[in-house]
Short mmCIF file of N, CA, C and O and ligand atoms in Angstrom, two decimals:
data_model
loop_
_atom_site.label_atom_id
_atom_site.label_comp_id
_atom_site.label_asym_id
_atom_site.label_seq_id
_atom_site.Cartn_x
_atom_site.Cartn_y
_atom_site.Cartn_z
N MET A 1122 10.64 -0.80 -30.81
CA MET A 1122 12.09 -0.83 -30.31
C MET A 1122 11.78 -2.35 -29.65
O MET A 1122 11.02 -2.67 -28.76
N ALA A 1123 12.76 -3.57 -30.45
CA ALA A 1123 12.55 -4.70 -29.70
C ALA A 1123 12.88 -5.04 -28.14
O ALA A 1123 11.59 -5.41 -27.54
N ALA A 1124 13.50 -4.12 -27.74
CA ALA A 1124 14.00 -4.00 -26.24
C ALA A 1124 12.71 -3.47 -25.56
O ALA A 1124 12.54 -3.60 -24.76
N GLY A 1125 12.01 -2.34 -25.98
CA GLY A 1125 11.13 -2.02 -25.33
C GLY A 1125 9.74 -2.89 -25.27
O GLY A 1125 9.18 -2.82 -24.39
N LYS A 1126 9.36 -3.37 -26.55
CA LYS A 1126 8.56 -4.26 -26.69
C LYS A 1126 8.89 -5.41 -25.46
O LYS A 1126 7.84 -5.54 -25.03
N ALA A 1127 9.85 -6.01 -25.14
CA ALA A 1127 10.49 -6.93 -24.49
C ALA A 1127 9.86 -6.54 -22.75
O ALA A 1127 9.28 -7.10 -22.41
N ARG A 1128 10.42 -5.31 -22.77
CA ARG A 1128 9.96 -4.32 -21.44
C ARG A 1128 8.53 -4.64 -21.12
O ARG A 1128 8.42 -4.82 -19.90
N ASP A 1129 7.74 -4.25 -22.11
CA ASP A 1129 6.42 -4.31 -21.98
C ASP A 1129 5.91 -5.85 -21.37
O ASP A 1129 4.94 -5.67 -20.38
N ASN A 1130 6.75 -6.79 -21.67
CA ASN A 1130 5.84 -7.79 -21.15
C ASN A 1130 6.62 -8.42 -19.91
O ASN A 1130 6.53 -9.78 -19.41
N ALA A 1131 7.63 -7.60 -19.31
CA ALA A 1131 8.62 -8.46 -17.97
C ALA A 1131 7.34 -8.75 -16.98
O ALA A 1131 6.68 -8.07 -16.83
N TRP A 1132 7.75 -9.49 -16.27
CA TRP A 1132 7.28 -10.25 -15.33
C TRP A 1132 7.97 -9.83 -13.82
O TRP A 1132 8.80 -10.36 -13.74
N CYS A 1133 7.59 -8.49 -13.03
CA CYS A 1133 8.45 -8.09 -12.37
C CYS A 1133 7.14 -7.54 -11.10
O CYS A 1133 7.33 -6.56 -10.77
N PRO A 1134 6.62 -8.55 -10.66
CA PRO A 1134 5.85 -8.15 -9.67
C PRO A 1134 6.47 -7.69 -8.17
O PRO A 1134 5.81 -7.39 -7.15
N TYR A 1135 7.41 -8.45 -7.84
CA TYR A 1135 8.13 -7.93 -6.52
C TYR A 1135 9.12 -6.52 -6.76
O TYR A 1135 9.14 -5.88 -5.34
N SER A 1136 9.89 -6.78 -8.03
CA SER A 1136 10.69 -5.57 -7.59
C SER A 1136 9.85 -3.96 -8.56
O SER A 1136 10.25 -3.06 -8.07
N HIS A 1137 9.04 -4.08 -9.12
CA HIS A 1137 8.46 -3.55 -10.01
C HIS A 1137 9.14 -2.92 -10.86
O HIS A 1137 9.18 -1.40 -11.06
N PHE A 1138 10.27 -3.29 -11.56
CA PHE A 1138 11.26 -2.86 -12.21
C PHE A 1138 11.70 -3.55 -13.30
O PHE A 1138 12.53 -4.64 -13.51
N PRO A 1139 11.05 -3.28 -14.31
CA PRO A 1139 10.99 -3.96 -15.76
C PRO A 1139 12.28 -3.67 -16.57
O PRO A 1139 12.58 -2.38 -16.57
N VAL A 1140 12.54 -4.38 -17.35
CA VAL A 1140 13.51 -4.78 -18.03
C VAL A 1140 13.67 -5.42 -19.27
O VAL A 1140 13.02 -5.80 -19.61
N GLY A 1141 14.09 -4.67 -20.53
CA GLY A 1141 13.73 -5.50 -21.75
C GLY A 1141 15.29 -5.70 -22.40
O GLY A 1141 16.01 -4.35 -22.45
N ALA A 1142 15.67 -6.20 -23.21
CA ALA A 1142 17.14 -6.47 -23.75
C ALA A 1142 16.85 -7.13 -25.15
O ALA A 1142 16.29 -7.64 -25.47
N ALA A 1143 17.48 -6.62 -26.28
CA ALA A 1143 17.49 -7.27 -27.49
C ALA A 1143 19.04 -7.23 -27.61
O ALA A 1143 19.68 -6.21 -27.66
N LEU A 1144 19.53 -8.58 -28.22
CA LEU A 1144 20.51 -9.10 -28.28
C LEU A 1144 20.81 -9.35 -30.06
O LEU A 1144 20.01 -10.06 -30.55
N MET A 1145 21.87 -8.63 -30.56
CA MET A 1145 21.96 -8.88 -31.80
C MET A 1145 23.04 -9.58 -32.54
O MET A 1145 23.81 -9.67 -32.08
N ALA A 1146 22.51 -10.64 -33.34
CA ALA A 1146 23.27 -11.91 -33.40
C ALA A 1146 24.42 -11.11 -34.88
O ALA A 1146 24.06 -10.17 -35.49
N ASP A 1147 25.39 -11.76 -35.14
CA ASP A 1147 26.29 -10.97 -35.95
C ASP A 1147 25.43 -11.47 -37.84
O ASP A 1147 25.69 -10.93 -38.87
N ASP A 1148 24.85 -12.15 -37.61
CA ASP A 1148 23.93 -12.15 -38.89
C ASP A 1148 22.51 -11.34 -39.30
O ASP A 1148 21.86 -11.51 -40.08
N GLY A 1149 22.64 -10.51 -37.89
CA GLY A 1149 21.63 -9.38 -38.05
C GLY A 1149 20.28 -9.69 -37.45
O GLY A 1149 19.21 -9.27 -37.01
N ARG A 1150 19.86 -11.16 -36.85
CA ARG A 1150 18.78 -11.22 -36.08
C ARG A 1150 18.92 -10.66 -34.92
O ARG A 1150 20.05 -10.65 -33.92
N ILE A 1151 17.88 -10.27 -34.33
CA ILE A 1151 17.88 -10.20 -32.93
C ILE A 1151 16.64 -10.83 -32.24
O ILE A 1151 15.64 -11.07 -32.58
N PHE A 1152 17.60 -10.86 -30.85
CA PHE A 1152 16.54 -11.94 -29.87
C PHE A 1152 16.28 -10.79 -28.66
O PHE A 1152 16.90 -10.37 -27.91
N ALA A 1153 14.99 -10.92 -28.35
CA ALA A 1153 14.45 -10.19 -27.50
C ALA A 1153 14.10 -10.63 -26.10
O ALA A 1153 14.14 -12.18 -26.04
N GLY A 1154 14.20 -10.30 -24.84
CA GLY A 1154 13.90 -10.73 -23.51
C GLY A 1154 13.71 -9.75 -22.96
O GLY A 1154 13.71 -8.60 -22.66
N CYS A 1155 12.57 -10.22 -21.35
CA CYS A 1155 12.61 -9.57 -20.69
C CYS A 1155 12.89 -10.23 -19.31
O CYS A 1155 13.03 -11.25 -19.19
N ASN A 1156 12.77 -9.68 -17.97
CA ASN A 1156 13.23 -10.36 -16.88
C ASN A 1156 11.60 -10.81 -16.12
O ASN A 1156 10.94 -10.35 -16.69
N VAL A 1157 12.01 -12.10 -15.61
CA VAL A 1157 10.81 -12.93 -15.55
C VAL A 1157 11.44 -13.60 -13.79
O VAL A 1157 12.14 -14.10 -13.72
N GLU A 1158 10.65 -12.46 -12.96
CA GLU A 1158 10.57 -13.27 -11.51
C GLU A 1158 9.67 -14.15 -11.06
O GLU A 1158 8.87 -14.59 -11.89
N ASN A 1159 9.88 -14.42 -9.58
CA ASN A 1159 9.34 -15.45 -9.47
C ASN A 1159 8.92 -15.24 -7.99
O ASN A 1159 9.85 -14.70 -7.10
N ALA A 1160 8.06 -16.23 -7.32
CA ALA A 1160 7.58 -15.81 -6.06
C ALA A 1160 9.02 -16.38 -4.79
O ALA A 1160 8.93 -15.99 -3.76
N SER A 1161 9.80 -17.16 -5.64
CA SER A 1161 10.81 -17.76 -4.98
C SER A 1161 12.12 -16.70 -5.44
O SER A 1161 12.42 -16.88 -7.03
N TYR A 1162 12.45 -16.01 -4.94
CA TYR A 1162 12.61 -14.62 -5.78
C TYR A 1162 14.46 -15.36 -6.58
O TYR A 1162 14.47 -14.71 -7.54
N PRO A 1163 15.00 -15.88 -5.89
CA PRO A 1163 16.49 -16.58 -6.69
C PRO A 1163 16.27 -16.81 -7.87
O PRO A 1163 16.85 -17.22 -8.74
N ALA A 1164 15.14 -17.42 -8.20
CA ALA A 1164 14.69 -18.23 -9.59
C ALA A 1164 14.29 -17.13 -10.58
O ALA A 1164 14.14 -17.74 -11.60
N GLY A 1165 14.18 -16.00 -10.43
CA GLY A 1165 14.04 -15.03 -11.41
C GLY A 1165 15.23 -14.83 -12.36
O GLY A 1165 16.21 -14.85 -11.50
N ILE A 1166 14.83 -14.10 -13.41
CA ILE A 1166 16.37 -14.17 -14.38
C ILE A 1166 16.05 -12.71 -15.15
O ILE A 1166 14.94 -12.70 -15.21
N CYS A 1167 17.23 -12.34 -15.27
CA CYS A 1167 17.47 -10.63 -15.89
C CYS A 1167 16.92 -11.04 -17.29
O CYS A 1167 17.24 -12.23 -18.28
N ALA A 1168 16.35 -9.82 -18.02
CA ALA A 1168 16.08 -10.13 -19.65
C ALA A 1168 17.28 -10.20 -20.47
O ALA A 1168 17.09 -10.67 -21.36
N GLU A 1169 18.56 -9.96 -19.98
CA GLU A 1169 19.73 -10.02 -20.96
C GLU A 1169 19.84 -11.71 -21.17
O GLU A 1169 20.65 -12.28 -22.12
N ARG A 1170 19.73 -12.28 -19.75
CA ARG A 1170 19.63 -13.82 -20.41
C ARG A 1170 18.70 -14.68 -20.95
O ARG A 1170 19.05 -15.38 -21.20
N VAL A 1171 17.38 -14.27 -20.64
CA VAL A 1171 16.55 -14.41 -21.01
C VAL A 1171 16.55 -14.52 -22.86
O VAL A 1171 16.59 -15.01 -23.51
N ALA A 1172 17.18 -13.12 -23.17
CA ALA A 1172 17.52 -12.67 -24.60
C ALA A 1172 18.72 -13.78 -24.98
O ALA A 1172 18.56 -14.23 -26.03
N LEU A 1173 19.39 -13.94 -24.05
CA LEU A 1173 20.66 -14.95 -24.51
C LEU A 1173 20.27 -16.44 -24.73
O LEU A 1173 20.63 -17.06 -25.50
N GLY A 1174 19.05 -16.94 -23.67
CA GLY A 1174 18.95 -18.33 -24.06
C GLY A 1174 17.93 -18.30 -25.29
O GLY A 1174 17.89 -19.65 -26.17
N ALA A 1175 16.99 -17.31 -25.67
CA ALA A 1175 16.26 -17.63 -26.88
C ALA A 1175 17.62 -17.42 -28.23
O ALA A 1175 17.02 -18.27 -28.79
N ALA A 1176 18.30 -16.91 -28.34
CA ALA A 1176 19.17 -16.46 -29.30
C ALA A 1176 19.96 -18.08 -29.40
O ALA A 1176 20.07 -18.44 -30.74
N VAL A 1177 20.37 -18.63 -28.57
CA VAL A 1177 21.45 -19.59 -28.61
C VAL A 1177 20.29 -20.98 -28.71
O VAL A 1177 20.61 -21.73 -29.40
N THR A 1178 19.04 -20.78 -28.40
CA THR A 1178 18.25 -21.77 -29.07
C THR A 1178 17.70 -21.84 -30.17
O THR A 1178 17.72 -23.09 -31.15
N ALA A 1179 18.18 -20.60 -30.87
CA ALA A 1179 17.72 -20.51 -32.58
C ALA A 1179 19.27 -20.94 -33.18
O ALA A 1179 18.88 -20.37 -34.41
N GLY A 1180 20.05 -21.09 -32.51
CA GLY A 1180 21.10 -21.38 -33.39
C GLY A 1180 21.87 -20.25 -33.37
O GLY A 1180 23.25 -20.24 -33.81
N ALA A 1181 22.02 -19.15 -32.70
CA ALA A 1181 23.04 -18.09 -33.03
C ALA A 1181 24.01 -18.07 -31.80
O ALA A 1181 23.44 -18.50 -30.70
N ARG A 1182 25.06 -17.87 -32.07
CA ARG A 1182 26.40 -17.92 -31.22
C ARG A 1182 27.23 -16.63 -31.10
O ARG A 1182 28.14 -16.89 -30.51
N ARG A 1183 27.32 -15.74 -32.22
CA ARG A 1183 28.14 -14.99 -32.03
C ARG A 1183 27.35 -13.49 -32.17
O ARG A 1183 26.28 -13.66 -32.89
N PHE A 1184 27.55 -12.52 -31.42
CA PHE A 1184 26.55 -11.51 -31.47
C PHE A 1184 27.49 -9.94 -31.44
O PHE A 1184 28.54 -10.14 -30.64
N THR A 1185 26.96 -9.20 -31.76
CA THR A 1185 27.87 -7.88 -31.92
C THR A 1185 27.07 -6.78 -30.89
O THR A 1185 27.94 -6.05 -30.56
N ARG A 1186 26.00 -6.80 -30.63
CA ARG A 1186 25.24 -5.32 -29.69
C ARG A 1186 24.21 -5.91 -28.82
O ARG A 1186 23.48 -7.10 -29.36
N ILE A 1187 23.88 -5.48 -27.41
CA ILE A 1187 23.13 -5.74 -27.28
C ILE A 1187 22.40 -4.09 -26.51
O ILE A 1187 23.42 -3.43 -26.06
N VAL A 1188 20.90 -3.81 -26.53
CA VAL A 1188 20.25 -2.94 -25.95
C VAL A 1188 19.37 -3.08 -25.16
O VAL A 1188 18.85 -4.43 -25.10
N ILE A 1189 19.78 -2.43 -23.80
CA ILE A 1189 18.89 -2.86 -22.65
C ILE A 1189 18.14 -1.54 -22.57
O ILE A 1189 18.37 -0.53 -22.12
N VAL A 1190 16.68 -1.56 -21.93
CA VAL A 1190 15.80 -0.75 -21.64
C VAL A 1190 15.31 -0.47 -20.37
O VAL A 1190 14.62 -1.89 -19.86
N SER A 1191 15.56 0.17 -19.37
CA SER A 1191 14.89 -0.10 -18.12
C SER A 1191 13.85 1.01 -17.62
O SER A 1191 13.48 1.67 -18.84
N VAL A 1192 13.69 1.14 -16.57
CA VAL A 1192 12.58 2.44 -16.44
C VAL A 1192 13.86 3.28 -15.20
O VAL A 1192 12.92 4.50 -14.92
N ALA A 1193 14.61 3.37 -15.17
CA ALA A 1193 15.04 4.10 -14.54
C ALA A 1193 15.85 5.01 -14.85
O ALA A 1193 16.37 5.21 -16.20
N GLN A 1194 16.07 6.49 -14.47
CA GLN A 1194 16.45 7.65 -14.91
C GLN A 1194 17.53 7.48 -15.56
O GLN A 1194 18.14 8.18 -16.78
N GLU A 1195 18.76 6.82 -15.11
CA GLU A 1195 20.35 6.64 -15.23
C GLU A 1195 19.91 5.30 -16.21
O GLU A 1195 19.47 4.25 -15.60
N PRO A 1196 20.51 5.37 -17.39
CA PRO A 1196 20.16 4.05 -18.19
C PRO A 1196 21.39 2.68 -17.02
O PRO A 1196 22.16 3.07 -16.48
N THR A 1197 20.66 1.69 -16.93
CA THR A 1197 21.26 0.53 -16.48
C THR A 1197 22.17 -0.15 -17.09
O THR A 1197 21.82 -1.33 -18.17
N PRO A 1198 23.63 -0.87 -16.42
CA PRO A 1198 24.21 -1.70 -17.39
C PRO A 1198 23.57 -3.12 -16.68
O PRO A 1198 22.93 -3.26 -15.69
N PRO A 1199 24.53 -4.11 -17.39
CA PRO A 1199 23.93 -5.45 -17.11
C PRO A 1199 24.56 -5.73 -15.94
O PRO A 1199 25.71 -5.17 -15.58
N CYS A 1200 24.03 -6.84 -14.97
CA CYS A 1200 24.59 -7.23 -13.56
C CYS A 1200 25.62 -8.04 -14.23
O CYS A 1200 26.06 -8.34 -14.96
N GLY A 1201 26.35 -8.33 -13.24
CA GLY A 1201 27.48 -9.24 -12.78
C GLY A 1201 27.46 -10.41 -13.70
O GLY A 1201 28.17 -11.02 -14.53
N ILE A 1202 25.95 -11.14 -12.84
CA ILE A 1202 25.62 -12.78 -13.89
C ILE A 1202 25.98 -12.59 -15.02
O ILE A 1202 25.97 -13.36 -16.04
N CYS A 1203 25.00 -11.68 -15.71
CA CYS A 1203 24.73 -11.35 -17.29
C CYS A 1203 25.80 -10.71 -17.82
O CYS A 1203 26.47 -11.58 -19.10
N ARG A 1204 26.66 -10.48 -17.26
CA ARG A 1204 28.37 -9.75 -17.87
C ARG A 1204 28.74 -11.24 -18.23
O ARG A 1204 29.53 -11.62 -19.21
N GLN A 1205 28.86 -12.07 -16.96
CA GLN A 1205 29.69 -13.29 -17.46
C GLN A 1205 28.83 -14.22 -18.34
O GLN A 1205 29.32 -15.10 -19.14
N ALA A 1206 27.80 -14.33 -18.36
CA ALA A 1206 26.94 -15.16 -19.43
C ALA A 1206 27.02 -14.61 -21.06
O ALA A 1206 27.19 -15.54 -21.57
N LEU A 1207 27.04 -13.47 -21.00
CA LEU A 1207 27.40 -12.90 -22.32
C LEU A 1207 29.28 -12.84 -22.71
O LEU A 1207 29.10 -13.36 -23.95
N VAL A 1208 29.54 -12.99 -22.06
CA VAL A 1208 31.37 -12.81 -22.12
C VAL A 1208 31.51 -14.68 -23.04
O VAL A 1208 32.55 -14.29 -23.50
N GLU A 1209 31.17 -15.48 -22.52
CA GLU A 1209 31.42 -17.05 -23.33
C GLU A 1209 31.08 -16.73 -24.53
O GLU A 1209 31.71 -17.63 -25.42
N PHE A 1210 29.70 -15.75 -25.06
CA PHE A 1210 29.88 -15.96 -26.75
C PHE A 1210 30.29 -14.65 -26.77
O PHE A 1210 30.52 -14.13 -28.55
N ALA A 1211 30.60 -13.52 -26.69
CA ALA A 1211 30.76 -12.29 -27.27
C ALA A 1211 31.47 -11.20 -26.34
O ALA A 1211 31.19 -10.00 -26.06
N PRO A 1212 33.12 -11.83 -26.27
CA PRO A 1212 33.94 -10.95 -25.33
C PRO A 1212 33.80 -9.19 -25.77
O PRO A 1212 34.08 -8.69 -25.09
N ASN A 1213 33.62 -8.98 -27.11
CA ASN A 1213 33.69 -7.57 -27.37
C ASN A 1213 32.22 -7.09 -28.14
O ASN A 1213 32.13 -6.27 -28.68
N LEU A 1214 31.31 -7.28 -27.06
CA LEU A 1214 29.81 -6.84 -27.31
C LEU A 1214 30.02 -5.50 -26.94
O LEU A 1214 30.42 -4.99 -25.91
N GLU A 1215 29.07 -4.70 -27.92
CA GLU A 1215 28.80 -3.41 -27.52
C GLU A 1215 27.61 -3.35 -26.77
O GLU A 1215 26.58 -4.36 -27.19
N ILE A 1216 27.45 -2.51 -25.56
CA ILE A 1216 25.98 -2.38 -25.06
C ILE A 1216 25.86 -0.90 -24.84
O ILE A 1216 26.57 -0.15 -24.78
N MET A 1217 24.48 -1.03 -25.26
CA MET A 1217 23.90 0.41 -25.10
C MET A 1217 22.53 0.35 -24.08
O MET A 1217 21.80 -0.57 -24.43
N ALA A 1218 22.71 1.08 -23.38
CA ALA A 1218 21.19 0.98 -22.07
C ALA A 1218 20.86 2.63 -22.05
O ALA A 1218 21.32 3.65 -22.80
N LEU A 1219 19.29 2.28 -22.38
CA LEU A 1219 18.41 3.79 -22.74
C LEU A 1219 17.83 3.68 -21.60
O LEU A 1219 17.01 2.70 -20.78
N SER A 1220 17.19 4.56 -20.81
CA SER A 1220 16.38 5.42 -20.04
C SER A 1220 15.01 6.08 -20.72
O SER A 1220 15.24 6.04 -22.16
N PRO A 1221 14.08 5.63 -20.24
CA PRO A 1221 12.79 6.07 -21.04
C PRO A 1221 12.57 7.46 -21.40
O PRO A 1221 12.26 7.90 -22.23
N ASP A 1222 13.72 8.74 -20.80
CA ASP A 1222 13.57 9.82 -21.27
C ASP A 1222 14.26 9.67 -22.37
O ASP A 1222 15.05 10.97 -23.18
N GLY A 1223 15.35 8.93 -23.08
CA GLY A 1223 15.79 8.84 -23.95
C GLY A 1223 17.35 9.28 -23.69
O GLY A 1223 18.15 9.08 -24.77
N ASN A 1224 18.00 8.81 -22.21
CA ASN A 1224 19.20 9.32 -21.80
C ASN A 1224 20.22 7.87 -22.38
O ASN A 1224 19.63 6.48 -22.18
N ALA A 1225 21.03 7.90 -22.95
CA ALA A 1225 21.75 6.58 -23.52
C ALA A 1225 23.40 6.75 -22.39
O ALA A 1225 24.03 7.63 -22.52
N SER A 1226 23.74 5.54 -22.37
CA SER A 1226 25.17 4.98 -22.06
C SER A 1226 25.22 3.79 -23.25
O SER A 1226 24.83 3.09 -23.12
N ARG A 1227 26.45 3.99 -23.30
CA ARG A 1227 27.39 2.81 -24.13
C ARG A 1227 28.51 2.23 -23.26
O ARG A 1227 29.43 2.99 -22.81
N TRP A 1228 28.77 1.02 -23.40
CA TRP A 1228 30.07 0.32 -23.04
C TRP A 1228 30.43 -0.58 -23.91
O TRP A 1228 29.48 -1.10 -24.51
N SER A 1229 31.82 -1.35 -23.48
CA SER A 1229 32.11 -2.51 -24.13
C SER A 1229 32.03 -3.48 -23.16
O SER A 1229 32.11 -2.93 -21.72
N LEU A 1230 31.48 -4.74 -23.50
CA LEU A 1230 31.43 -5.73 -22.45
C LEU A 1230 32.82 -5.60 -21.65
O LEU A 1230 33.09 -6.28 -20.25
N ALA A 1231 33.90 -5.77 -22.72
CA ALA A 1231 35.16 -5.97 -22.18
C ALA A 1231 35.73 -4.78 -21.08
O ALA A 1231 36.39 -4.92 -20.03
N GLU A 1232 35.23 -3.85 -21.22
CA GLU A 1232 35.56 -2.63 -20.33
C GLU A 1232 34.39 -2.90 -18.72
O GLU A 1232 35.14 -2.36 -17.75
N LEU A 1233 33.47 -3.34 -18.86
CA LEU A 1233 32.64 -3.69 -17.83
C LEU A 1233 33.00 -5.02 -16.92
O LEU A 1233 32.75 -5.09 -16.09
N LEU A 1234 33.91 -6.12 -17.57
CA LEU A 1234 34.03 -7.24 -17.41
C LEU A 1234 35.71 -7.30 -17.92
O LEU A 1234 35.76 -8.49 -18.61
N PRO A 1235 36.54 -6.57 -17.39
CA PRO A 1235 37.86 -6.38 -17.67
C PRO A 1235 38.57 -7.64 -17.65
O PRO A 1235 39.98 -8.11 -18.15
N VAL A 1236 38.27 -8.74 -16.70
CA VAL A 1236 39.03 -9.68 -16.05
C VAL A 1236 37.82 -11.49 -16.49
O VAL A 1236 38.02 -11.61 -15.26
N PRO A 1237 37.43 -11.51 -17.57
CA PRO A 1237 36.39 -12.45 -17.56
C PRO A 1237 37.02 -14.01 -17.44
O PRO A 1237 38.05 -13.98 -17.48
N PHE A 1238 36.13 -15.00 -16.83
CA PHE A 1238 36.24 -16.30 -16.72
C PHE A 1238 36.02 -16.94 -18.19
O PHE A 1238 34.71 -16.45 -18.39
N THR A 1239 36.56 -17.16 -19.14
CA THR A 1239 36.12 -17.86 -20.18
C THR A 1239 36.35 -19.16 -20.34
O THR A 1239 36.98 -19.84 -19.47
N PRO A 1240 35.98 -19.36 -21.36
CA PRO A 1240 36.01 -20.84 -21.97
C PRO A 1240 37.54 -21.19 -21.74
O PRO A 1240 38.04 -22.67 -21.32
N ALA A 1241 38.59 -20.24 -22.22
CA ALA A 1241 40.04 -21.22 -21.77
C ALA A 1241 40.44 -20.97 -20.57
O ALA A 1241 41.39 -21.75 -20.56
N SER A 1242 40.03 -20.70 -19.68
CA SER A 1242 40.39 -20.32 -18.51
C SER A 1242 39.75 -21.87 -18.03
O SER A 1242 40.70 -22.26 -16.83
N LEU A 1243 39.47 -22.66 -18.76
CA LEU A 1243 39.17 -24.25 -18.24
C LEU A 1243 40.20 -25.07 -18.29
O LEU A 1243 40.31 -26.10 -18.15
N GLY A 1244 41.59 -24.46 -19.06
CA GLY A 1244 42.11 -25.12 -19.46
C GLY A 1244 41.89 -26.63 -20.46
O GLY A 1244 41.07 -26.42 -21.05
N ASN A 1245 42.80 -27.58 -19.99
CA ASN A 1245 42.35 -28.78 -20.76
C ASN A 1245 41.33 -29.91 -20.13
O ASN A 1245 41.36 -31.03 -20.62
N VAL A 1246 40.51 -28.82 -19.04
CA VAL A 1246 39.77 -29.99 -18.31
C VAL A 1246 38.66 -30.62 -19.10
O VAL A 1246 38.38 -29.98 -19.94
N1 LIG B 1764 17.41 -7.41 -14.13
C1 LIG B 1764 17.69 -7.67 -15.33
O1 LIG B 1764 16.44 -7.90 -16.03
N2 LIG B 1764 18.60 -6.99 -15.64
C2 LIG B 1764 19.86 -6.31 -15.57
O2 LIG B 1764 20.89 -6.32 -15.86
C3 LIG B 1764 19.68 -6.10 -14.07
C4 LIG B 1764 18.42 -6.65 -13.04
C5 LIG B 1764 16.24 -7.09 -13.24
C6 LIG B 1764 16.16 -8.43 -12.43
C7 LIG B 1764 15.02 -8.07 -11.53
O3 LIG B 1764 14.05 -8.86 -12.11
C8 LIG B 1764 14.83 -6.84 -11.42
O4 LIG B 1764 15.34 -6.24 -12.52
C9 LIG B 1764 15.60 -5.63 -10.20
O5 LIG B 1764 16.80 -6.18 -10.23
#
């Protein structure tokens, strides 16, 4: 599974919390990402935004679903910054999170970020 394979490559020597994400484009392509931490802690980036960056770099701009795999017992939703990054491209994204034991949670991005700041929020600027 793409998200699990990505999690195996997570660079997380500070949190010891590996995360993998697999973002599916509307043409079926899947883009994976893992969290990449840094000795300067705020420079680290989440798995979801790494996957999004890989996807946009490859020309994908519309997405249907993201799968997130961490090591927590409870499936973990994307953080607030990742919700904001994802809503730019996929306001109706389906989110599935899995725990190592196979527990699954599902949300829509609209449910997790009900009042988003979107490109339309910029008006005519
Ligand atoms: N992390 C993710 O990669 N995705 C999330 O949605 C939440 C948190 C990462 C950031 C950091 O490397 C580690 O997990 C602990 O917060």
